[in-house]
Short mmCIF file of C-alpha atoms and ligand atoms in Angstrom, two decimals:
data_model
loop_
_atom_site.label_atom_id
_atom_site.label_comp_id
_atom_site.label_asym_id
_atom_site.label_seq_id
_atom_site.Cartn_x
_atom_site.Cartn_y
_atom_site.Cartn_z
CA UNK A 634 126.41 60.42 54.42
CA UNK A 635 130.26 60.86 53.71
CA UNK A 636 132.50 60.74 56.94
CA UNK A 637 133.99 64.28 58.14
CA UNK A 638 138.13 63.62 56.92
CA UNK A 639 141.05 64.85 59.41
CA UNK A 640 144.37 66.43 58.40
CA UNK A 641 145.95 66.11 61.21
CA UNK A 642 145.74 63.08 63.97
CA UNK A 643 144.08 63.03 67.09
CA UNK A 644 146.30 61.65 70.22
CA UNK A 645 143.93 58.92 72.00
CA UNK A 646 145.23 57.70 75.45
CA UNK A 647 142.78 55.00 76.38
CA UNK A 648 142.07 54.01 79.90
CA UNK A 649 141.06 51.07 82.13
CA UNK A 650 137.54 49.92 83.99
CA UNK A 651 134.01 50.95 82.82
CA UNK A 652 135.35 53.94 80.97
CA UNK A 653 137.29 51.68 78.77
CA UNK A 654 134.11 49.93 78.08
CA UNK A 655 132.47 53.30 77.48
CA UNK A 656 135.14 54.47 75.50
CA UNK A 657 134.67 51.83 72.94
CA UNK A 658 131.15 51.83 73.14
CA UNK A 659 131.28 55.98 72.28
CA UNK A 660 133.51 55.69 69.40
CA UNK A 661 131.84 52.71 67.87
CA UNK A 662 128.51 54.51 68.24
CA UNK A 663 129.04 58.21 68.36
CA UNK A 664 132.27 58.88 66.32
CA UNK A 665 133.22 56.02 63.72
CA UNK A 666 130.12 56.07 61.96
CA UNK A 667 130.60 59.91 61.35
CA UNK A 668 134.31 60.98 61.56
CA UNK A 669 137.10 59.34 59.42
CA UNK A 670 138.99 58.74 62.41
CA UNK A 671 142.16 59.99 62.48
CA UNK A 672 144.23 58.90 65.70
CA UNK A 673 147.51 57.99 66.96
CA UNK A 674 146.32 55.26 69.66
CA UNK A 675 148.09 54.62 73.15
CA UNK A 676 146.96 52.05 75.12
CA UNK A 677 147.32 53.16 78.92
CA UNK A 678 145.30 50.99 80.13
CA UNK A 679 147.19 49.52 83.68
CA UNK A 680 148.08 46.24 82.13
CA UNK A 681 149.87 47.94 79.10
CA UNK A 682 151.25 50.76 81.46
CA UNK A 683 152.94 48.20 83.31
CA UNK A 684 154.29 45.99 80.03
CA UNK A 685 155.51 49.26 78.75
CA UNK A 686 157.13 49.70 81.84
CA UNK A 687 155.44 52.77 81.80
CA UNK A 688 156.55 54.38 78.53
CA UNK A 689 153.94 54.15 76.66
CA UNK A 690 152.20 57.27 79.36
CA UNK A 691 155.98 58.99 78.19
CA UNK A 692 155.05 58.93 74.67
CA UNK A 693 151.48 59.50 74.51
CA UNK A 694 152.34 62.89 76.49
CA UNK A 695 155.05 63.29 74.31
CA UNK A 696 152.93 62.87 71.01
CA UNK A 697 149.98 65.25 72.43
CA UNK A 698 152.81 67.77 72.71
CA UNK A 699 153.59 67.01 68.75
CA UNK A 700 150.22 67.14 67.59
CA UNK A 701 148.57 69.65 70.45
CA UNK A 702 145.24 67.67 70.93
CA UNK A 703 144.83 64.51 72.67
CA UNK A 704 141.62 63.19 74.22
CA UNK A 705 142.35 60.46 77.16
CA UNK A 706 140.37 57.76 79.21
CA UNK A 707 140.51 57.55 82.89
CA UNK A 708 143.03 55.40 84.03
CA UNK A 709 143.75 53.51 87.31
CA UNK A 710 146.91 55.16 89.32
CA UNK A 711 148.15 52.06 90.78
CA UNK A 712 147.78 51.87 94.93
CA UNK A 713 148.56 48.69 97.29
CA UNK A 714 145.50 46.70 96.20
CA UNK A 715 145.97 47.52 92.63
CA UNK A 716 149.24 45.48 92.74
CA UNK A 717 147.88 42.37 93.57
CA UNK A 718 144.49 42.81 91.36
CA UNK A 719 146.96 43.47 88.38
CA UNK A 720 150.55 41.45 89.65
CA UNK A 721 152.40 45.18 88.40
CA UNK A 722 156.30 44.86 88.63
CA UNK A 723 156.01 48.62 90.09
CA UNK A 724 153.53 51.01 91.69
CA UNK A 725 153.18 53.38 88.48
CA UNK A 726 152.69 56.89 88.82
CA UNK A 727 149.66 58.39 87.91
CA UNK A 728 149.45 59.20 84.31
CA UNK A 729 147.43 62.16 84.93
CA UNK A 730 150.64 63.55 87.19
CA UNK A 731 152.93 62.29 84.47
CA UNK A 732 151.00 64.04 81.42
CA UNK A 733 150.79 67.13 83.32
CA UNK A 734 154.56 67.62 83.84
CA UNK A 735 155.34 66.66 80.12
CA UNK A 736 153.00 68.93 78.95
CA UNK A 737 153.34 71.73 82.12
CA UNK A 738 149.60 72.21 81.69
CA UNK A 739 146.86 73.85 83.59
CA UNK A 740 143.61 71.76 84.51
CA UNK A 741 140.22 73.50 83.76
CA UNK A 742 136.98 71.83 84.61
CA UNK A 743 133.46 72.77 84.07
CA UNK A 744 130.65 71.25 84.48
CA UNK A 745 127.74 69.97 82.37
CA UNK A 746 124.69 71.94 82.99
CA UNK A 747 120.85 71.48 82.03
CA UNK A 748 117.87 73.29 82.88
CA UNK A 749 115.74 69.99 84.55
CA UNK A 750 119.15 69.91 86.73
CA UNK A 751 119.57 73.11 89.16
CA UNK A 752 122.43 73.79 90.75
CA UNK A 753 122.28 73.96 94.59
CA UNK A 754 123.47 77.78 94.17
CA UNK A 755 119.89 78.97 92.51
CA UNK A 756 121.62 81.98 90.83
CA UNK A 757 124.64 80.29 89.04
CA UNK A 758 122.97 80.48 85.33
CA UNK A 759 125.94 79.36 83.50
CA UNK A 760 128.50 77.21 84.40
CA UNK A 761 132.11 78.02 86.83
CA UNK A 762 135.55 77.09 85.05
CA UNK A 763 138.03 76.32 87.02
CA UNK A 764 141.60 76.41 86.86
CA UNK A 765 143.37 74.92 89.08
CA UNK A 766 147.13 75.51 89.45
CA UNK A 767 148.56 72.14 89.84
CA UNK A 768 152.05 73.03 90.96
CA UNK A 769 154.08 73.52 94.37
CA UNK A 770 152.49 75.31 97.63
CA UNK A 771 151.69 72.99 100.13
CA UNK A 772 151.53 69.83 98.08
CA UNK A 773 155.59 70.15 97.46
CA UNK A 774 156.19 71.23 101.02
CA UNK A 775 158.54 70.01 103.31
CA UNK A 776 157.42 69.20 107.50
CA UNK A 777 158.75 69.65 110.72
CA UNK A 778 157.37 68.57 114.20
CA UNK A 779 159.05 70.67 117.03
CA UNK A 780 159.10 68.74 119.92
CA UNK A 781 161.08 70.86 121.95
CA UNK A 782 161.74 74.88 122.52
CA UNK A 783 163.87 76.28 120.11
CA UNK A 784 163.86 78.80 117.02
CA UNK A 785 162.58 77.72 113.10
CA UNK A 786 164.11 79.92 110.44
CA UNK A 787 163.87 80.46 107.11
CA UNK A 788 167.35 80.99 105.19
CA UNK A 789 168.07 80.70 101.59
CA UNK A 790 171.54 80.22 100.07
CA UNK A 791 171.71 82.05 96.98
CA UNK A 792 174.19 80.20 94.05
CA UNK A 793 175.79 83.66 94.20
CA UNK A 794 177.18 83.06 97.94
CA UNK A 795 174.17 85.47 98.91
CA UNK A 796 172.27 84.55 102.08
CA UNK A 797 168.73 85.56 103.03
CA UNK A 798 167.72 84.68 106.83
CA UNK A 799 164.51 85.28 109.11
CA UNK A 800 163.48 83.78 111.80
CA UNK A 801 159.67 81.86 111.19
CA UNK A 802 159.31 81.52 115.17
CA UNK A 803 161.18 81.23 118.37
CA UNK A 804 159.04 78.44 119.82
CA UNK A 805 158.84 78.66 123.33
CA UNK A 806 157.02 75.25 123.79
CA UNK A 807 156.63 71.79 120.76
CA UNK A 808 154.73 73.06 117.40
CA UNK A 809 155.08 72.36 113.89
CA UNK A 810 156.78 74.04 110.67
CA UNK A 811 156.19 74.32 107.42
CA UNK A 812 158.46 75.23 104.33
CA UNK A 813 156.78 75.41 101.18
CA UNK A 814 157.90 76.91 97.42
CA UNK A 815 156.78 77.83 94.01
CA UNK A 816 158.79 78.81 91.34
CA UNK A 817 158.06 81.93 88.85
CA UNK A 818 158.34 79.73 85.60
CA UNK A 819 155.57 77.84 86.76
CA UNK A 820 153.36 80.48 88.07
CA UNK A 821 154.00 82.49 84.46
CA UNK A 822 152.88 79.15 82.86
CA UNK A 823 149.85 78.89 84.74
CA UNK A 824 148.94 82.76 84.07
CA UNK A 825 149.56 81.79 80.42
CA UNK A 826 147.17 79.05 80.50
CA UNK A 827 144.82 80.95 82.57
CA UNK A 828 144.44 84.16 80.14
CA UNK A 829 144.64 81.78 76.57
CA UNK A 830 142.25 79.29 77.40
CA UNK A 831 139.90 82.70 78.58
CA UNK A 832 140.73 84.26 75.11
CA UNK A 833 139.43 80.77 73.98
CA UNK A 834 136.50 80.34 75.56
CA UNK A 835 135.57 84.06 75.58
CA UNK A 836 134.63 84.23 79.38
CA UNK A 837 135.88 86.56 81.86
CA UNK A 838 139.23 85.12 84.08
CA UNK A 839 138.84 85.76 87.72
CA UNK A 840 142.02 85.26 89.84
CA UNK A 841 142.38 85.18 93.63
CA UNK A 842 145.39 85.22 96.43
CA UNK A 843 145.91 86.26 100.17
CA UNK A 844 148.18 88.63 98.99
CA UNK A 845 147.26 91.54 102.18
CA UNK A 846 148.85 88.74 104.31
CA UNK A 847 151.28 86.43 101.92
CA UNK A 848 152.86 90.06 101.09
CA UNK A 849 155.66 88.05 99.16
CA UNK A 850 154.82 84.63 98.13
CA UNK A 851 150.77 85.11 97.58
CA UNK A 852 151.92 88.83 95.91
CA UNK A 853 154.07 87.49 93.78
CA UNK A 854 151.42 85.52 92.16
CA UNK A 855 149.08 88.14 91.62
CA UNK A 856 152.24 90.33 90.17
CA UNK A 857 153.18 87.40 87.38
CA UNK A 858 148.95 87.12 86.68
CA UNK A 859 149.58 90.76 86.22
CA UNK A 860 152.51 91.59 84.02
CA UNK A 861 151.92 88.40 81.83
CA UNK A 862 148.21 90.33 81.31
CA UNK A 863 149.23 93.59 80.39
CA UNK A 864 152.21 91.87 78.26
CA UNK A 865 150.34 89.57 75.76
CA UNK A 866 146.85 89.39 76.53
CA UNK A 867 145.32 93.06 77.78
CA UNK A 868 144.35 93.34 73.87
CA UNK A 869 142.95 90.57 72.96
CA UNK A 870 140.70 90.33 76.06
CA UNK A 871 139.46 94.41 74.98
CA UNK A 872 139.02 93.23 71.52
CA UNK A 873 136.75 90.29 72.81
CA UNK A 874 135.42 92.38 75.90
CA UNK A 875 136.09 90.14 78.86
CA UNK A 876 137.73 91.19 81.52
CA UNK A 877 140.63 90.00 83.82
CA UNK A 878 139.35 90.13 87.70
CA UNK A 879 141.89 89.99 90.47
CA UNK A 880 140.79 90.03 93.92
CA UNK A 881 141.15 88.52 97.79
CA UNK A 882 140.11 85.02 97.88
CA UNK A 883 137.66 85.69 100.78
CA UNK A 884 135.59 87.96 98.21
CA UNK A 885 136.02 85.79 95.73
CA UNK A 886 134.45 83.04 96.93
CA UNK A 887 131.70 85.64 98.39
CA UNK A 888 131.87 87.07 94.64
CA UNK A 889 131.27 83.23 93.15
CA UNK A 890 128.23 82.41 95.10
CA UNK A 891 126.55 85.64 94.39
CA UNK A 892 127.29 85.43 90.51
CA UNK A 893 125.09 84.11 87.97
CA UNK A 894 128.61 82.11 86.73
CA UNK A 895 129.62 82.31 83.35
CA UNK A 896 133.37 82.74 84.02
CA UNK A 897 136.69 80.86 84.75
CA UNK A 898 138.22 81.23 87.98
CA UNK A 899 142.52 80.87 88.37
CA UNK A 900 142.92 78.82 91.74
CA UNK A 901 146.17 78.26 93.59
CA UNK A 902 147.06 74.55 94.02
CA UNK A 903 145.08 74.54 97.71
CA UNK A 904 142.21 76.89 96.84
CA UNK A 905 141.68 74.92 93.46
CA UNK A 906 141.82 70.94 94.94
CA UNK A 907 138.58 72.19 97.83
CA UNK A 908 137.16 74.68 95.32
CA UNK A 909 136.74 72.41 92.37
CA UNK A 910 135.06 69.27 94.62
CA UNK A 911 132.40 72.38 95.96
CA UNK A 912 131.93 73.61 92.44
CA UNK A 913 131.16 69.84 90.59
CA UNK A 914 128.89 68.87 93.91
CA UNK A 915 126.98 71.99 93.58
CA UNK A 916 126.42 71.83 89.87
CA UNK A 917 124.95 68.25 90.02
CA UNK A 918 127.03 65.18 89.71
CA UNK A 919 130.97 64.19 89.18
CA UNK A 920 129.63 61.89 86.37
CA UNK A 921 129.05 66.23 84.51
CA UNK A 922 131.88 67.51 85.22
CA UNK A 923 134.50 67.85 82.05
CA UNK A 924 138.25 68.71 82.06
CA UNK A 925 140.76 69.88 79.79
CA UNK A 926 144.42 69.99 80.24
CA UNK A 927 146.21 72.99 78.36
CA UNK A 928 149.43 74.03 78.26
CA UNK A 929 151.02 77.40 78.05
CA UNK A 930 151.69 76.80 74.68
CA UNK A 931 148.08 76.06 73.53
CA UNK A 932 148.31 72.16 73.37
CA UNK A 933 145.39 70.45 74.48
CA UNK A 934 144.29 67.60 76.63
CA UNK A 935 140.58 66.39 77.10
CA UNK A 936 139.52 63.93 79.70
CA UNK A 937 136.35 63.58 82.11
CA UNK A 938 136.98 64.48 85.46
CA UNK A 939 135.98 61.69 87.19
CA UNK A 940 137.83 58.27 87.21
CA UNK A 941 137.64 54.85 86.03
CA UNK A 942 133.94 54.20 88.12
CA UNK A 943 135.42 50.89 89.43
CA UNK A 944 131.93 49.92 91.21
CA UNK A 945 130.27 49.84 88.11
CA UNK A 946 132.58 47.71 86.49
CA UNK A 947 132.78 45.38 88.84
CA UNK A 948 129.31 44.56 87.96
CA UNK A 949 129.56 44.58 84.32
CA UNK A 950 131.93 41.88 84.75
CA UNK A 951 129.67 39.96 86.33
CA UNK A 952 127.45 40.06 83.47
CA UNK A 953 125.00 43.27 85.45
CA UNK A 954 123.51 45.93 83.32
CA UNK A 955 125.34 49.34 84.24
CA UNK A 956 123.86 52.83 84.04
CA UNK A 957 127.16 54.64 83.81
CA UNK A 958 127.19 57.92 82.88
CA UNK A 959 129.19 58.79 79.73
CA UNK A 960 128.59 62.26 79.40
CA UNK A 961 131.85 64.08 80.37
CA UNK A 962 133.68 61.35 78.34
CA UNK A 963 131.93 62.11 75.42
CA UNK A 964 132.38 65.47 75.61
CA UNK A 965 136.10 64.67 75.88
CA UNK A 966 135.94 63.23 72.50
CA UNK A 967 133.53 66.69 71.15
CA UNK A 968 136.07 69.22 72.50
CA UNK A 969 139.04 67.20 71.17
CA UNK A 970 137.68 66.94 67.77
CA UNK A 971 136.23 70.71 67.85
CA UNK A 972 139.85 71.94 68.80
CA UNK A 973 141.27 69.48 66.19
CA UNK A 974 138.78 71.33 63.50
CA UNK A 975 139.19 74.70 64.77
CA UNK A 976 143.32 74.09 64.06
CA UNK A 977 143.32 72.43 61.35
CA UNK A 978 140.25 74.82 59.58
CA UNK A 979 137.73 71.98 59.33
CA UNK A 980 134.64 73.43 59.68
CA UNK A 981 132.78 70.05 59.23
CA UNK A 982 134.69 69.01 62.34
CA UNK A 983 133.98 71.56 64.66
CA UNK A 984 130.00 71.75 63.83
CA UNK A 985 130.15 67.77 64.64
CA UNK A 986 131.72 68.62 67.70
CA UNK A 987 128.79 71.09 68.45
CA UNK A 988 126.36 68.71 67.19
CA UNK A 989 127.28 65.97 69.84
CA UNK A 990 127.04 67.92 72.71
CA UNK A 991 123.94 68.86 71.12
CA UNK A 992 122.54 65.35 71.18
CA UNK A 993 123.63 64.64 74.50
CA UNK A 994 122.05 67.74 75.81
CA UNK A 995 118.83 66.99 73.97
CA UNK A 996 118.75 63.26 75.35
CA UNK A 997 118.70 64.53 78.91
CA UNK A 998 116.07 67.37 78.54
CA UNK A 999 114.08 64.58 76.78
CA UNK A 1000 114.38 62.98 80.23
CA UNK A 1001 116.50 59.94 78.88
CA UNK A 1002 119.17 59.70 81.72
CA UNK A 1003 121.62 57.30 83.48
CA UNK A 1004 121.30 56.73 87.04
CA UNK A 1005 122.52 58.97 88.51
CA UNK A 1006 121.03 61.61 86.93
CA UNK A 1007 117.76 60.63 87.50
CA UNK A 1008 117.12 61.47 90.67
CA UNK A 1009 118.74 65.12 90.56
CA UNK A 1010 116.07 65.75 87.58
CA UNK A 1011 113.33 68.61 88.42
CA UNK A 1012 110.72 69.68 85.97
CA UNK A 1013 111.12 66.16 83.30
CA UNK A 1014 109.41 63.19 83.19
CA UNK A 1015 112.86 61.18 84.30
CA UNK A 1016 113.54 57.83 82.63
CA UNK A 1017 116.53 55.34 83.80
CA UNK A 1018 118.23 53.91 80.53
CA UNK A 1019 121.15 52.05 80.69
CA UNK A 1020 124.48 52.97 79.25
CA UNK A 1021 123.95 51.30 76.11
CA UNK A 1022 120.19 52.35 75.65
CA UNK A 1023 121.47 56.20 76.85
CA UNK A 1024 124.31 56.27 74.15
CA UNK A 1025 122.01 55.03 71.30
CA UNK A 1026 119.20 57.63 71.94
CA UNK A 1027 122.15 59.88 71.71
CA UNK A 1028 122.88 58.58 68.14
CA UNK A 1029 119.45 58.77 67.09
CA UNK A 1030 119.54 62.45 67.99
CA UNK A 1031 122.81 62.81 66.46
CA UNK A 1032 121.86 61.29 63.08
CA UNK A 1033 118.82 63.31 62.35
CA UNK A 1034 120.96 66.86 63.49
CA UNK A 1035 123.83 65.82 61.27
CA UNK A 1036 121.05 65.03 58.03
CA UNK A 1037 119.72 68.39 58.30
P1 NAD B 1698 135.39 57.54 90.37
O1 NAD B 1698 135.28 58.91 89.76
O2 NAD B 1698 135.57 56.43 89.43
O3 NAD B 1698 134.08 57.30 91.24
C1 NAD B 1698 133.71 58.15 92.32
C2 NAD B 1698 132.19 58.02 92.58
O4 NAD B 1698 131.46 58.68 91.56
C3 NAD B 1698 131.69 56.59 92.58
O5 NAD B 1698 130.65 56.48 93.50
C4 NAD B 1698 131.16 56.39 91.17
O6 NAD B 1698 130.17 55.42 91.10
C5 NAD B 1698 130.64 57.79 90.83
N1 NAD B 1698 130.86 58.08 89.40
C6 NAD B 1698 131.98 58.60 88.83
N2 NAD B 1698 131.83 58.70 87.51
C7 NAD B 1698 130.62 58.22 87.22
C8 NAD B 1698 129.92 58.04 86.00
N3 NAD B 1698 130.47 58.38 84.84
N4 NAD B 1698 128.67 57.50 86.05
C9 NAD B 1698 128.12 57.17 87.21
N5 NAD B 1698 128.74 57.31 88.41
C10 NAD B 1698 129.97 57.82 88.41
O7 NAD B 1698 136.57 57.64 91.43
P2 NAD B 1698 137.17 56.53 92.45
O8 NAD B 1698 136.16 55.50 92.75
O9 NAD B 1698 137.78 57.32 93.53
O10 NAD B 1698 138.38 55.86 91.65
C11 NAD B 1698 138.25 54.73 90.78
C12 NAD B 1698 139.53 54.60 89.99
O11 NAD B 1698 139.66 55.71 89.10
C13 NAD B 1698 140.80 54.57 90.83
O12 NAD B 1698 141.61 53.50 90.43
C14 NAD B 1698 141.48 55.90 90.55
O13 NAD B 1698 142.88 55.78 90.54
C15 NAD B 1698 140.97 56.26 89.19
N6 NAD B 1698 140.85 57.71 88.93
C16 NAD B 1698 141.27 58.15 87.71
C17 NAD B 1698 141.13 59.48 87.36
C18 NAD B 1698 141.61 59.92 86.00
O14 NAD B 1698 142.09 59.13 85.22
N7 NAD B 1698 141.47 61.17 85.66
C19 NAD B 1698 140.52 60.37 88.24
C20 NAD B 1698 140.06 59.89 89.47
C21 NAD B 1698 140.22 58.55 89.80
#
């Protein structure tokens, strides 16, 4: 069988842990033999993160921005105990954090579904994208503990010499204060994301504030969402008939437990972070849950949600068998290479795309499954494999699709 050729390179970001011993294992196995790998390769795995003093993160974002499709490993962000496991000169940001504001992306996750695993929600049919703005709100916000009577207020100088005053509240006893921001060029970028990756995906884009009580900050959200809709993408989505939803967030979440899913919904920064831990719980396991970083100029970033699975590798270096699931990483590496095909017109590249997720899909309803899978399985005969043993039945099925 001849190996599917690329035009244009793929951006790989490599990781650290078990998934970096997964990631090998899937591209020796599952890609190589198939795909005449094209890739421009950054290590940021912690102990070349650190070398690099942390440049190599700078360029790999930089080079996904070049070539608009990168596929990355879970990587450690560095904490106290990470600086004595790996002696690091500096606690290194998280790369994740780092990518995002090079490439001023939007994170949508989805998970993984299969029929022998039903998701605690018994209608949701198809699978809930979510979108989680990943700017500002509460997570840039700035604190204040009142310990004493007085009056808060609110007051913005304008560069123009114009000032804008109100008072937040004229405590009469100790309390706390908030100030928090977002900025319109960040909320346009996020509606950008929001409606192309919809356009891509062809699902419906629901979108959600507490704009009857946040009359300015929350309403200016759903005004952006708004005008960047009927703008640039009110067409398309008619052409493709899906359909942009706004509503209150208290119906929407009412709205998302009653659907049968099938759609993406736009969080704010707040709403997204609890949302999107509810969504991958209820749909199975973290180990299922995929995520793609896109930007509001269509560049692409494809990663599994879940992180480096430390436990797990703790064990393989002590010479134990793991059963760690390598599902969402693999279909890090299908979407990548589909979106690689789909821009650079290689058919060949997208249908292997399709065909690996495929295979992987096939290997679970067979009832071949990692460990954590197993005991979510209804309906199959379920049968542990380890990693290794779960990625070659995977191959197997992948060889005879691709011989057809
Ligand atoms: P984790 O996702 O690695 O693990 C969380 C839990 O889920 C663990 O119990 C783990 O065993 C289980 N799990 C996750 N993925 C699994 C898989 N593929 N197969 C089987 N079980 C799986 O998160 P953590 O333990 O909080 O963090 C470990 C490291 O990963 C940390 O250093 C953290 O900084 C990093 N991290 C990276 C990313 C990323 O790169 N996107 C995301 C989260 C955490």
């Amino acid at each position: 069988m001849e190996k599917i050729k690329m035009t244009t390179p793929l951006v790989e970001m490599d990781g650290d842990e078990m998934t970096r011993i997964l990631w090998k294992m899937i591209k020796d196995e599952l890609i190589l033999p198939f795909v005449d790998l094209k890739s421009e390769y950054y290590d940021l795995g912690l102990p070349n993160r650190d070398k690099t003093n942390d440049k190599v993160t700078i360029d790999s974002a930089n080079a996904a921005r070049k070539y608009g499709v990168a596929v990355k490993c879970a990587t450690i962000t560095p904490n106290a105990q990470r600086m004595d496991e790996y002696h690091l000169h500096k606690m290194w940001k998280s790369p994740n954090g780092t990518i995002r504001s090079i490439m001023d992306g939007t994170v949508f996750r989805a998970p993984i579904t299969i029929p022998s695993i039903r998701p605690v929600v018994k209608n949701w049919e198809q699978p809930i994208t979510i979108a989680r703005h990943a700017y500002g709100d509460v997570y840039k916000s700035v604190e204040i503990r009142a310990d004493e009577p007085g009056v808060a207020k609110l007051v913005f100088e304008g560069k123009s010499g114009k000032k804008q005053e109100v008072e937040i509240h004229n405590f009469d006893g100790a309390g706390v204060i908030q100030g928090m921001h977002n900025t319109d060029k960040s909320i346009t970028s996020f509606a950008h994301s929001c409606f192309k990756f919809a356009i891509d995906t062809k699902q419906d884009l629901w979108f959600a504030t507490k704009d009857t009580i946040s009359k300015t900050y929350d309403a200016q959200f759903r005004q952006i969402f708004e005008e960047v809709y009927e703008k640039d993408y009110k067409q398309e989505f008619e052409k493709l008939g899906i359909e942009y939803f706004y509503t209150l967030i208290d119906d929407a979440v009412a709205r998302v437990i009653r659907s049968k899913g099938g759609f993406i919904w736009a969080c704010k920064n707040y709403d997204g972070d609890v949302m999107s831990d509810m969504l991958s719980t209820a749909f199975g396991s973290l180990a299922m849950m995929t995520s793609v970083l896109v930007s509001p100029d269509g560049k692409y970033e494809y990663e599994a949600a879940h992180g480096t699975v430390t436990r797990h590798y703790y064990k393989y270096l002590k010479g134990e068998e793991t059963s760690t699931n390598p599902m969402a990483t693999i279909f890090a590496w299908s979407g990548a290479l589909r979106k690689r095909g789909e821009l650079d017109n290689i058919k060949e590249l997208v249908e292997f795309g399709d065909k690996l997720e495929q295979a992987c899909l096939d290997t679970l309803n067979s009832g071949i499954a990692t460990k954590d899978l197993v005991n979510l399985m209804e309906g199959v005969e379920a049968k542990q494999a380890n990693s290794d043993e779960f990625i070659a039945a995977i191959r197997k099925n992948l060889e005879v699709s691709l011989s057809k």
